[in-house]
Structure formats: C-alpha cells, structure tokens
Amino acid sequence: MCHHLNLSLTRRLVSQYRFLSSYVSRRKMTLAAAGQFCATASMAENLASVKSLIHKSVDMGAKALFLPEASDYVARSPAETVSLAKSIEQSEFVLGIQEELRNLDGPLDVSVGIHESVENEDRCKNVLLWINSRGEITQRYQKLHLFDVNLKHGPILMESKSVQPGQEVLKPFDTCLGRVGYAICYDVRFPEHALRLRTLGADIITYPSAFTVRTGQAHWELLGRARAVDTQTYVIMPAQVGAHDPEGKRRSWGHAMIIDPWGTVLAQCPDTDSLPRICVADIDLELVTKVRTDMPLWQQRRGVGVYGYDV
Ligand SMILES: O=C(O)CNC(=O)[C@H](CS)NC(=O)CCC(=O)C(=O)O
C-alpha cells in the first residue's frame, strides 16, 4: 500500500518535472549584462576596464553587454570634457572595443556611451553607440536632455556648458535580445521619452548613466523601475561608480541594474568598491508580451484628445 503510494507519487512528480522543464526550455531567453566601473580621465585605463567587462560577459554566456554613459572618460572640468573628445572614427577607445569584439570567441554586441567631438565647435556630443559582434557601429543616439541642475546641497552641474543636446528620438532597433530603445542617464527623468520608445516598438530600454550620489540615492532605482512599469519593457541601467578623481570631487552612485517589465529588479551590482563588474539577467520576450496582454495600457491610453498630446 505504502509502496504503491510512493510509486504513484514519484511518477506524478517525474511527469510534472518533465512538463515544467520542457516548458521552461522552450522559452527563448537571452542573457544580457549591465556593466559598472569607474571611468577616469584616462581613455587607455577605461579601455582596459571595458575589455575586462567584455571578457566577463562572454565567460558568463551573455550575448550583449551594456556599458555606462561616458565610458571613454569622466573629466575633471567642462573644458577638459571638450578637449578630450574625439571623432568616433578617431577614438582609440572605440577602435579598441571594435577590435576586441572581432577577436572574441563568442559573439558579443556592445552598447557604449562616449563623447564625440564636433569640428569647429566649443561643445561635444554625449552619444550612445551600438557595436555589433563584427565590430561594426550600427546605431548612434545623441543625448536629448542635458543635466543642468543646481541643487542647494549639491550637486551643481551644467552639462550644456560642454555638450550639445540631440534633437531626435532614435527609433528602437533589432538586436539578438529584442528591440532596444536608446536613452542616456538624465533622459530617465522624462517619461515622455520612454513612452515614445515603447510606442515605437521597444522591448528593452537602456539608460547608461553616471548618476550623482545624492540624486542616485533618492531616485535611481525609483526612476528605473517606474520607466519599466510605465512602458512594460525591460530596463537596463549600466552605471559609473565611485570617485572619478583622486580628490573624490566627483562620485557616481553605481547600482547598475536590470529590471523586468513588471518592475522587478532582476540583478544589481554592489557599490562596495569601484571594481569593474557586471550583473546579468535573462531577457524573456514572452514576459514582455504577457505583461502587455494582461494589462493592455497601450490600448487604454486616451491620447491627444484628453492629454493634449500622443506618446
Ligand atoms: O560628464 C560626463 O562626461 C558624462 N555625463 C554625465 O555624467 C551626465 C551629465 S553631467 N550626468 C548625468 O546626466 C547625471 C544625471 C543625474 O545624476 C540625475 O538625473 O540625477
């Protein structure tokens, strides 16, 4: 009797396990990595950090690595920011990443934030590039919203002193993970931008950042999760961390993270040191579809007649 019971229980468990594992393995999931490190004013140093993140990502089986804003350098003044800027074709930092990707074993795509110089202009551009596994630059976005703030207890930063703003939203583009929408750092505070990316087809939005410690403590995770829940997309937030100069005048918040379309933080880097790190999570496009089907926000929006504008 007892023997019988155990046998049928075992059978039931085995068949349940078979069902579940076939269900799980049928779902196509692709591993994404979000990078965190501390860029200095030395492009060569930063390239070395980024190369180590590229290798960590491949070792862990990730198919794309998302790097922070200003991965090429974080300068000590607006004047230095402009003077270090290069054209994309002449940036040894970008050329170094392209070459590294061409020589890898596994295929890896990279999203990376850099500065781009503009000929005969006294300001540069803050841009985000997609570099595919063959080392080709296939997408370029220029930061739309510039971080000009003057908080009573700090920070005071005037990004527009050294940077020209972009003029258009970049249409989300296909990648091995899904359709990616591009935005940078301070852009995360503008929900209209995220909503527009979703309307244009994004499954994933990335906000590569160098958030200040003060604003990061108060808003970083809140904003990332809010944009994920607003748009029902994955949100990938690569981040600069720690002190960028020896005096520690400029520090970044860190906490690189990957958030799913339900708002769950799937992975996060610690801020206990400034070592180059990645956190990884599976991108599951079926979850994107499920969240959107269960709660069809985009069929329920009221649009221009009610809000005064469409997203
Ligand atoms: O200066 C560079 O080279 C790279 N760019 C940045 O670090 C930018 C502009 S100063 N930082 C931000 O946008 C922080 C936003 C932020 O912290 C917030 O929204 O609270």
mmCIF file of N, CA, C and O and ligand atoms in Angstrom, residues 69-70 73-75 81 115 126 143 147 157 159 185-186 188-189 210-212 215-216 219 250, ligand 1:
data_model
loop_
_atom_site.group_PDB
_atom_site.id
_atom_site.type_symbol
_atom_site.label_atom_id
_atom_site.label_comp_id
_atom_site.label_asym_id
_atom_site.label_seq_id
_atom_site.Cartn_x
_atom_site.Cartn_y
_atom_site.Cartn_z
ATOM 1 N N GLU A 69 27.228 55.467 -19.520
ATOM 2 C CA GLU A 69 27.459 56.773 -20.139
ATOM 3 C C GLU A 69 28.926 57.157 -19.908
ATOM 4 O O GLU A 69 29.514 56.797 -18.887
ATOM 5 N N ALA A 70 29.498 57.887 -20.848
ATOM 6 C CA ALA A 70 30.853 58.419 -20.665
ATOM 7 C C ALA A 70 31.846 57.332 -20.266
ATOM 8 O O ALA A 70 32.704 57.532 -19.420
ATOM 9 N N TYR A 73 35.664 58.409 -20.897
ATOM 10 C CA TYR A 73 36.347 59.145 -19.822
ATOM 11 C C TYR A 73 35.350 59.962 -19.022
ATOM 12 O O TYR A 73 34.281 60.331 -19.533
ATOM 13 N N VAL A 74 35.690 60.222 -17.789
ATOM 14 C CA VAL A 74 34.990 61.227 -16.992
ATOM 15 C C VAL A 74 36.046 62.259 -16.622
ATOM 16 O O VAL A 74 37.025 61.958 -15.936
ATOM 17 N N ALA A 75 35.886 63.482 -17.138
ATOM 18 C CA ALA A 75 36.890 64.530 -16.977
ATOM 19 C C ALA A 75 36.653 65.314 -15.689
ATOM 20 O O ALA A 75 35.644 65.132 -15.012
ATOM 21 N N THR A 81 36.412 68.000 -20.516
ATOM 22 C CA THR A 81 35.461 67.136 -21.224
ATOM 23 C C THR A 81 35.522 67.408 -22.720
ATOM 24 O O THR A 81 35.613 66.478 -23.532
ATOM 25 N N HIS A 115 31.888 60.339 -25.594
ATOM 26 C CA HIS A 115 31.847 61.732 -26.047
ATOM 27 C C HIS A 115 32.282 61.771 -27.500
ATOM 28 O O HIS A 115 33.206 61.053 -27.887
ATOM 29 N N ASN A 126 27.180 63.971 -26.379
ATOM 30 C CA ASN A 126 27.121 62.822 -25.474
ATOM 31 C C ASN A 126 26.316 61.756 -26.207
ATOM 32 O O ASN A 126 25.107 61.923 -26.407
ATOM 33 N N LYS A 143 22.313 62.239 -26.755
ATOM 34 C CA LYS A 143 21.529 62.561 -25.545
ATOM 35 C C LYS A 143 20.640 63.791 -25.753
ATOM 36 O O LYS A 143 21.122 64.854 -26.165
ATOM 37 N N PHE A 147 21.901 67.514 -18.274
ATOM 38 C CA PHE A 147 21.841 67.600 -16.804
ATOM 39 C C PHE A 147 22.334 68.978 -16.350
ATOM 40 O O PHE A 147 23.493 69.150 -15.993
ATOM 41 N N LEU A 157 25.778 70.975 -11.547
ATOM 42 C CA LEU A 157 26.405 70.520 -12.793
ATOM 43 C C LEU A 157 25.703 71.193 -13.964
ATOM 44 O O LEU A 157 24.479 71.335 -13.972
ATOM 45 N N GLU A 159 25.757 70.472 -17.687
ATOM 46 C CA GLU A 159 26.215 69.662 -18.813
ATOM 47 C C GLU A 159 26.210 70.462 -20.118
ATOM 48 O O GLU A 159 27.073 70.258 -20.977
ATOM 49 N N CYS A 185 21.100 58.354 -19.206
ATOM 50 C CA CYS A 185 21.190 58.983 -17.889
ATOM 51 C C CYS A 185 20.020 59.915 -17.542
ATOM 52 O O CYS A 185 18.923 59.457 -17.253
ATOM 53 N N TYR A 186 20.243 61.220 -17.593
ATOM 54 C CA TYR A 186 19.220 62.213 -17.210
ATOM 55 C C TYR A 186 17.918 62.042 -18.009
ATOM 56 O O TYR A 186 16.845 62.420 -17.540
ATOM 57 N N VAL A 188 16.262 59.574 -18.206
ATOM 58 C CA VAL A 188 15.371 58.689 -17.435
ATOM 59 C C VAL A 188 14.306 59.491 -16.684
ATOM 60 O O VAL A 188 13.274 58.953 -16.285
ATOM 61 N N ARG A 189 14.552 60.795 -16.514
ATOM 62 C CA ARG A 189 13.586 61.643 -15.790
ATOM 63 C C ARG A 189 12.458 62.149 -16.682
ATOM 64 O O ARG A 189 11.599 62.896 -16.220
ATOM 65 N N ALA A 210 25.845 58.039 -15.351
ATOM 66 C CA ALA A 210 26.851 58.433 -14.360
ATOM 67 C C ALA A 210 26.069 59.284 -13.356
ATOM 68 O O ALA A 210 26.223 60.492 -13.307
ATOM 69 N N PHE A 211 25.193 58.651 -12.614
ATOM 70 C CA PHE A 211 24.308 59.376 -11.692
ATOM 71 C C PHE A 211 25.099 59.909 -10.509
ATOM 72 O O PHE A 211 26.031 59.265 -10.026
ATOM 73 N N THR A 212 24.715 61.084 -10.032
ATOM 74 C CA THR A 212 25.386 61.618 -8.848
ATOM 75 C C THR A 212 24.935 60.803 -7.629
ATOM 76 O O THR A 212 23.879 60.157 -7.647
ATOM 77 N N THR A 215 21.546 62.359 -6.007
ATOM 78 C CA THR A 215 20.306 62.094 -6.742
ATOM 79 C C THR A 215 20.086 60.588 -6.916
ATOM 80 O O THR A 215 18.959 60.124 -6.964
ATOM 81 N N GLY A 216 21.187 59.854 -6.984
ATOM 82 C CA GLY A 216 21.070 58.410 -7.137
ATOM 83 C C GLY A 216 20.426 57.761 -5.925
ATOM 84 O O GLY A 216 19.553 56.895 -6.045
ATOM 85 N N HIS A 219 16.732 58.694 -6.167
ATOM 86 C CA HIS A 219 15.874 58.462 -7.346
ATOM 87 C C HIS A 219 16.242 57.318 -8.291
ATOM 88 O O HIS A 219 15.430 56.946 -9.127
ATOM 89 N N ARG A 250 34.301 64.261 -7.725
ATOM 90 C CA ARG A 250 33.134 63.767 -8.454
ATOM 91 C C ARG A 250 32.973 62.276 -8.206
ATOM 92 O O ARG A 250 33.878 61.491 -8.434
HETATM 93 O O1 LIG B 1 30.025 64.452 -17.767
HETATM 94 C C1 LIG B 1 30.275 63.467 -18.457
HETATM 95 O O2 LIG B 1 31.336 63.311 -19.058
HETATM 96 C C2 LIG B 1 29.265 62.392 -18.538
HETATM 97 N N1 LIG B 1 27.960 62.868 -18.287
HETATM 98 C C3 LIG B 1 27.376 62.855 -17.080
HETATM 99 O O3 LIG B 1 27.925 62.430 -16.102
HETATM 100 C C4 LIG B 1 25.970 63.382 -17.030
HETATM 101 C C5 LIG B 1 25.988 64.867 -17.240
HETATM 102 S S1 LIG B 1 26.909 65.765 -16.037
HETATM 103 N N2 LIG B 1 25.357 63.029 -15.795
HETATM 104 C C6 LIG B 1 24.035 62.945 -15.646
HETATM 105 O O4 LIG B 1 23.247 63.118 -16.576
HETATM 106 C C7 LIG B 1 23.590 62.595 -14.225
HETATM 107 C C8 LIG B 1 22.099 62.643 -14.050
HETATM 108 C C9 LIG B 1 21.750 62.532 -12.617
HETATM 109 O O5 LIG B 1 22.557 62.298 -11.753
HETATM 110 C C10 LIG B 1 20.343 62.709 -12.242
HETATM 111 O O6 LIG B 1 19.453 62.783 -13.103
HETATM 112 O O7 LIG B 1 20.087 62.771 -11.020
#
